XYZ file of C-alpha atoms in Angstrom:
377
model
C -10.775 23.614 -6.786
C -12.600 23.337 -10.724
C -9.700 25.497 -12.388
C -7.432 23.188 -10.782
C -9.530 20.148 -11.139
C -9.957 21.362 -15.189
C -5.909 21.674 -15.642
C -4.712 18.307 -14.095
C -7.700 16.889 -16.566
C -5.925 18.520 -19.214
C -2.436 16.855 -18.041
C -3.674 13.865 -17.988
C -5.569 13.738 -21.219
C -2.176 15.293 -23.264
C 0.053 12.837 -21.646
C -0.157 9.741 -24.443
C 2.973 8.858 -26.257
C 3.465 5.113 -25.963
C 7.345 5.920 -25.891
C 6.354 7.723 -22.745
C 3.929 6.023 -21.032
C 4.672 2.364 -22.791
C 1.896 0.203 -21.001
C -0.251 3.121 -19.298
C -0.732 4.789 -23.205
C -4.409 3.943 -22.425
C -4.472 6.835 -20.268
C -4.679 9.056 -22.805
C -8.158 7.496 -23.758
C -9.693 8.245 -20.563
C -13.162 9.535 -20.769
C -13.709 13.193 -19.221
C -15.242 11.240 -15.989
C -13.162 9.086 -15.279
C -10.270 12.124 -15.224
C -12.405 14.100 -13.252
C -12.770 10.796 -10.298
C -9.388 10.533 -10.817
C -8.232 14.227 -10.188
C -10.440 14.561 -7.157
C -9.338 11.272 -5.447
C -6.046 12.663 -5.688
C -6.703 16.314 -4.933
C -8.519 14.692 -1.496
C -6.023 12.539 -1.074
C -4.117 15.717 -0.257
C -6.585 17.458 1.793
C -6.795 14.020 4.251
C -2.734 14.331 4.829
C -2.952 17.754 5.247
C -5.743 17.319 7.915
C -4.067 14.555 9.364
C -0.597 15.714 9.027
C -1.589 18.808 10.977
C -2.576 16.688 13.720
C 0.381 14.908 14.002
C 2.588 18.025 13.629
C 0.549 19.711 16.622
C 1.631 16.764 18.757
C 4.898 16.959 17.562
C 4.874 13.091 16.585
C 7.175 12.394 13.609
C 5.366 11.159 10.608
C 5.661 9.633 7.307
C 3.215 9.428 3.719
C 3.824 5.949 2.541
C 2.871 3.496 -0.046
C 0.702 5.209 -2.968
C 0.236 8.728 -1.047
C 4.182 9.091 -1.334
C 4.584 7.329 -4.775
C 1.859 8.957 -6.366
C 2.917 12.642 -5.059
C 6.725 12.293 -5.504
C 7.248 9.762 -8.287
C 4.627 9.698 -10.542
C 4.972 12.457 -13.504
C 1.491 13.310 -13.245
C -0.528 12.304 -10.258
C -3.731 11.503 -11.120
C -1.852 8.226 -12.940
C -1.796 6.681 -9.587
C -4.867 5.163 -8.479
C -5.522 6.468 -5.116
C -8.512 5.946 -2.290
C -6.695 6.153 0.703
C -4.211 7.113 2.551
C -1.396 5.979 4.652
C 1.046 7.239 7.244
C 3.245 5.775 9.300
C 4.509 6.944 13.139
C 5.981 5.937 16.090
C 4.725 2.859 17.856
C 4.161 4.116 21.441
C 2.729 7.186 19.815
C -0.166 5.700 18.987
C -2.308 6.165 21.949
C -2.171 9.875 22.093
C -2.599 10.196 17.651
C -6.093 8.020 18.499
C -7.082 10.150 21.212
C -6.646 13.121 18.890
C -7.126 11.965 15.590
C -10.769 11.269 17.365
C -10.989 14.748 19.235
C -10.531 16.345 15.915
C -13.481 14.102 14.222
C -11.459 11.425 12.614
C -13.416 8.039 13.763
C -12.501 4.406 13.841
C -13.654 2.602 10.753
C -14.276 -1.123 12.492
C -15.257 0.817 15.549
C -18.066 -2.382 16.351
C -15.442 -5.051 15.614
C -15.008 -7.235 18.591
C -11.184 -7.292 20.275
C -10.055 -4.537 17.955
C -8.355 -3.468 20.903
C -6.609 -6.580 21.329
C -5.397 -7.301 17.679
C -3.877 -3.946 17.414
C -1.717 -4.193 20.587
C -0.728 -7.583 19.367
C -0.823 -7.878 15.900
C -2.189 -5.271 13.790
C -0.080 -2.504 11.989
C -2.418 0.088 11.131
C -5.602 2.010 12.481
C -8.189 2.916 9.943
C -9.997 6.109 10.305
C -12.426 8.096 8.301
C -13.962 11.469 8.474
C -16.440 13.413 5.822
C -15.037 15.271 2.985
C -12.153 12.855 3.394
C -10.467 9.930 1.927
C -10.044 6.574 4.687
C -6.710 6.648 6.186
C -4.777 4.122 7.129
C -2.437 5.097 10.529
C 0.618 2.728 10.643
C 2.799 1.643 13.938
C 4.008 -1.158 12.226
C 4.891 -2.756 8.741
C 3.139 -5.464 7.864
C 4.238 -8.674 9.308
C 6.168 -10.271 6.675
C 8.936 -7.783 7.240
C 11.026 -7.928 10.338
C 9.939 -5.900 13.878
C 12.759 -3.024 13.252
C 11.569 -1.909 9.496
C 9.512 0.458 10.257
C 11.956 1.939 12.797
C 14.681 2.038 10.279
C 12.097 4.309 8.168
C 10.937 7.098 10.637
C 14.493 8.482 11.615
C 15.745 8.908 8.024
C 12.925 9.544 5.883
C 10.979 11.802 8.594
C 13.508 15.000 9.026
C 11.905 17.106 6.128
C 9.224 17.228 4.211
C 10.327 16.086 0.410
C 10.015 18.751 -2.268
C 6.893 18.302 -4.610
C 7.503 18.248 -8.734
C 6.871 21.083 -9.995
C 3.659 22.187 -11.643
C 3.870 21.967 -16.296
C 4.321 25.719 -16.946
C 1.222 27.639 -17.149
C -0.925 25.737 -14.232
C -2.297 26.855 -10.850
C 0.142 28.002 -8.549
C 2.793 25.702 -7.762
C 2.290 23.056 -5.008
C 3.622 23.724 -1.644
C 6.266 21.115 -0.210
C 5.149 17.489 -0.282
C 4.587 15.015 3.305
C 7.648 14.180 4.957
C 8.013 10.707 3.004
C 10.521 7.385 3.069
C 13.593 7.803 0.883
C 13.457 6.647 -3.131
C 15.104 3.077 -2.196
C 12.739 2.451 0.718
C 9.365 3.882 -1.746
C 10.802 1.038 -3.906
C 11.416 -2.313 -1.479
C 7.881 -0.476 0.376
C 6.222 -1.058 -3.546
C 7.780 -4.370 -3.959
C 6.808 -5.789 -0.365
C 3.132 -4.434 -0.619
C 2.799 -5.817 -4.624
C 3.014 -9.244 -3.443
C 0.794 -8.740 -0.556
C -1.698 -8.036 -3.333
C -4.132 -11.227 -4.480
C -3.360 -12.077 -8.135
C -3.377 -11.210 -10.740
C -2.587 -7.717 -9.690
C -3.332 -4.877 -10.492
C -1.448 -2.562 -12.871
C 0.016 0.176 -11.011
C 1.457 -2.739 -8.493
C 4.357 -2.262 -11.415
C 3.390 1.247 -12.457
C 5.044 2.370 -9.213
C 8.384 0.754 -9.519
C 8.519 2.335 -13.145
C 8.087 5.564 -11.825
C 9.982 5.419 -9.345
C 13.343 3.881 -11.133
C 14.810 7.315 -12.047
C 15.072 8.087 -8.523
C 16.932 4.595 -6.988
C 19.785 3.173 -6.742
C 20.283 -0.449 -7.379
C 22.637 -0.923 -4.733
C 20.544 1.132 -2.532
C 17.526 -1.167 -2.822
C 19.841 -4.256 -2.994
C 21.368 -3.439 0.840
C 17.533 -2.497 2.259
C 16.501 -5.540 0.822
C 19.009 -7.581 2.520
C 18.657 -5.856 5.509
C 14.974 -6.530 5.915
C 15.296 -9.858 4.692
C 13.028 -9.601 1.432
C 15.386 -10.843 -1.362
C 12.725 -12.621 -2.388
C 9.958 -9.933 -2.816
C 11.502 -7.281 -4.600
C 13.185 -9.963 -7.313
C 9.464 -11.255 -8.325
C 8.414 -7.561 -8.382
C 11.206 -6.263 -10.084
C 11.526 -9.342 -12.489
C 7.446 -8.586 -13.187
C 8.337 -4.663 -13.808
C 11.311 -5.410 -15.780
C 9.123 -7.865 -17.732
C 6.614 -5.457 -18.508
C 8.159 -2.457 -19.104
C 11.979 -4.093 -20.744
C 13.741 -1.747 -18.123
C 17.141 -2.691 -17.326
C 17.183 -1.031 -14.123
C 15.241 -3.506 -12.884
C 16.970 -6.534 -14.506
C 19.975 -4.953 -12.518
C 18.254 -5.331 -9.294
C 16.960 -9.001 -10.055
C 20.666 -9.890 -10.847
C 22.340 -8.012 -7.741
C 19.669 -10.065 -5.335
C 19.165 -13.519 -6.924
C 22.178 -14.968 -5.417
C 20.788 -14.042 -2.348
C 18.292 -16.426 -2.558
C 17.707 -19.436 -0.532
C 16.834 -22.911 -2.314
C 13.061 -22.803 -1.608
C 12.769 -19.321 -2.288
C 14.386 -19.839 -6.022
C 12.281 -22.682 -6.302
C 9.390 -19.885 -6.077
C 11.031 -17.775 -8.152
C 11.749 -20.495 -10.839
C 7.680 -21.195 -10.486
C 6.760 -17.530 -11.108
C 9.115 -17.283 -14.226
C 7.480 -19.939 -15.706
C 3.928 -19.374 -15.131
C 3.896 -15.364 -14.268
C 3.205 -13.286 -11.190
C -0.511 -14.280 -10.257
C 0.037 -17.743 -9.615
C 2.526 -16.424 -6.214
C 0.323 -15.753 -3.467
C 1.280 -13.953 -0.520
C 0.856 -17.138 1.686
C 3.567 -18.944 -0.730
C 6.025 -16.064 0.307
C 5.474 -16.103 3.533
C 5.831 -19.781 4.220
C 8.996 -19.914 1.605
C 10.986 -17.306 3.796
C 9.732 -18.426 6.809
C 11.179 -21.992 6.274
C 14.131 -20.583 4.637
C 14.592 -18.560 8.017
C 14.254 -15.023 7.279
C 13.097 -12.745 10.088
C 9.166 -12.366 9.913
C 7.239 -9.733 12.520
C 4.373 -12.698 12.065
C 6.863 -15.444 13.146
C 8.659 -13.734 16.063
C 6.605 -15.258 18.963
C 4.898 -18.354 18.747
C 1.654 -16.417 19.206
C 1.921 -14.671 16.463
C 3.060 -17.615 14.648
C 0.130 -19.138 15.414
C -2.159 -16.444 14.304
C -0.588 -17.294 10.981
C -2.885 -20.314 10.637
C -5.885 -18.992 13.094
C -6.748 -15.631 12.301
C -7.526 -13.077 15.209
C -11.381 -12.786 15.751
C -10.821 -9.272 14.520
C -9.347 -10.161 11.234
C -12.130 -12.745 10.907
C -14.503 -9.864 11.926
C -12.973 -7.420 8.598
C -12.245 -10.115 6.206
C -15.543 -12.220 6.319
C -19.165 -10.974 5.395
C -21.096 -10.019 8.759
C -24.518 -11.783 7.469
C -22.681 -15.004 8.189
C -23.048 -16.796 11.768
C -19.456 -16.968 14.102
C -18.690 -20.684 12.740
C -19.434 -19.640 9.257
C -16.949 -17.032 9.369
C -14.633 -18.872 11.178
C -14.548 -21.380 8.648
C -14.541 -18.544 5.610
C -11.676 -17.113 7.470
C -9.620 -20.296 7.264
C -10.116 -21.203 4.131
C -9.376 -18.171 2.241
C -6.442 -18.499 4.626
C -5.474 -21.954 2.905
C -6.492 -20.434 -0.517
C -9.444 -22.277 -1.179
C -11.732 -19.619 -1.532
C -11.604 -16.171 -2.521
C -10.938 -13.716 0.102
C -13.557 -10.610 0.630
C -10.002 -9.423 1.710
C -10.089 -6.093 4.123
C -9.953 -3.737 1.023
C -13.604 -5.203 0.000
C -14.830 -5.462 3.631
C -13.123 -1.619 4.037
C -15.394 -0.824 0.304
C -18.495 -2.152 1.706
C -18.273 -0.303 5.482
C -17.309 3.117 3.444
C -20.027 2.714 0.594
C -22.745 2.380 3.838
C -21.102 5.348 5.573
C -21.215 7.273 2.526
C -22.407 5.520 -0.687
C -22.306 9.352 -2.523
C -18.797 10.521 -1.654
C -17.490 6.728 -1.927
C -18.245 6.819 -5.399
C -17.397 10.289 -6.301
C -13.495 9.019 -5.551
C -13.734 5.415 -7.228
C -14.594 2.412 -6.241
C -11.215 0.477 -5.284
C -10.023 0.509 -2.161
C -6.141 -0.911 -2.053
C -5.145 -3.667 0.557
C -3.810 -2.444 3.966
């Protein structure tokens, strides 16, 4: 673990030419602790899907690594440049009962265990289960995609990203002993609409590797690729902001190309939001003005296919009031926290902050031996 821990320090510290790294050239001034948090968030990062993986493969239940645990392993060229503290996977939906049963039996253990109708909100509404052990990063088990993509996304993912585990880049001559295979992980077009969805779920302004990820992972993708899964899952809308915001940072005419092949795809509220976020930048779009934009331009929404769920749009579940508000607060107080960070009127503890503060009082050491952010669901 140190050797290895010692040469992806190295990696990261020789890696520094702004014609490489353009905006991320500030890596290269990373003090020697902050390399070794991020080398060991990473190299646990790897442990948790191997622990977890090996679950799932015992129970033969297809899997996949998504979001940052795929991006960071397969795209990035080193990496510990991907900020990482947990991890996600996706599987089948009416798999999940016999992963929890497992995933517990093999000490894996609910994070919002005490959370009132947790139950409830995940048969309804939820789309992941988080989980954490010792020695391990939280993890993040997805049924579903979040709701603002349609009900079928996440079974368009499983059959063709799931049949193989994905080769790992190989290890800069002269390093440890080259990685075995990566996680079975979504395809380079889906990693990209997947990074494009979940940037905009993020509150603004957001953070950096948001953008990082579609940079990396450009060399990989296909316009037209990304352009037909867009249009397929109905989010035009959300990879043209993030690609207009990469290509904007980073002058990359890949992703002008996408922006181009989607805009005409665009409905005449959703350009109206796009016209918005070209004048006055990414962090003034928040994920409730992309919601309600597609939703009234009628594009298929998980949140907006019953009226139920619909109306959990506007009153949160009791659960998602129970992760998203501080638990000092009485019922009403939360209740009324919940809705207005709903309406953006005040700043949401968001479940990445509520997931920080459970994990720092489960283990304050380990916690902050990885780094202290903890990504959105």
């Amino acid at each position: 673990m140190l050797e290895e821990l010692s040469w992806r320090a190295l990696q990261l510290r020789d890696l520094g030419a702004p014609e490489t790294l353009r905006s991320v050239a500030a890596v290269a001034r990373m003090r020697d602790l902050e390399l070794r948090r991020s080398a060991t968030a990473r190299l646990t990062a790897e442990r948790t899907l191997g622990h977890v993986g090996a679950v799932l493969d015992d129970l033969a239940c297809p899997w996949l690594a998504i979001k940052g645990a795929a991006v960071g392993l397969l795209d990035y060229p080193v990496r510990e440049l991907r900020p990482i503290s947990d991890v996600d996977v996706l599987i089948p939906r009416d798999r999940l009962g016999a992963v929890r049963e497992h995933l517990v039996a093999a000490g894996w253990q609910p994070l919002h265990a005490g959370s009132r109708a947790q139950s409830d909100y995940l048969d309804r509404l939820g789309y992941a289960w988080q989980i954490r052990r010792d020695g391990h990063l939280l993890c993040e088990v997805h049924f579903r995609l979040w709701g603002s993509l349609p009900t079928t996304a996440a079974d368009d993912l499983l059959p063709i990203g799931g049949a193989a585990p994905l080769p790992a880049p190989p290890r800069a001559e002269g390093g440890p002993t080259k990685r075995s295979p990566g996680p079975p992980a979504p395809t380079a077009d889906q990693r990209y609409v997947i990074a494009a969805v979940h940037a905009l779920m993020q509150s603004g302004p957001r953070p950096l590797h948001c953008w990082w990820d579609l940079e990396w992972l450009e060399s990989g993708v296909e316009a037209r690729g990304v352009a037909e899964l867009a249009r397929r899952w109905g989010v035009q809308l959300q990879v043209v902001l993030a690609s207009l915001e990469a290509s904007r940072r980073f002058g990359n005419r890949f992703h002008e190309s996408v922006t181009a092949g989607l805009h005409g795809d665009l409905r005449p509220l959703e350009r109206r939001l796009l016209r918005r976020a070209t004048a006055l930048g990414e962090s003034v779009v928040r994920r409730s003005h992309v919601n309600l934009s597609r939703l009234l331009s009628g594009r298929r929404m998980r949140l907006a296919s019953t009226p139920a769920a619909l109306a959990r749009a506007v009153w949160p579940h009791p659960h998602a009031v129970d992760v998203r508000t501080p638990s000092h607060l009485t019922p009403l107080r939360r209740r009324l926290a919940a809705q207005l960070q709903l309406l953006g009127l005040q700043p949401s503890a968001g479940p990445h902050r509520a997931t920080a503060r459970r994990l720092r009082q489960a283990r304050p050491a380990e916690t902050e031996a990885v780094g202290r952010e903890v990504p959105s669901p």
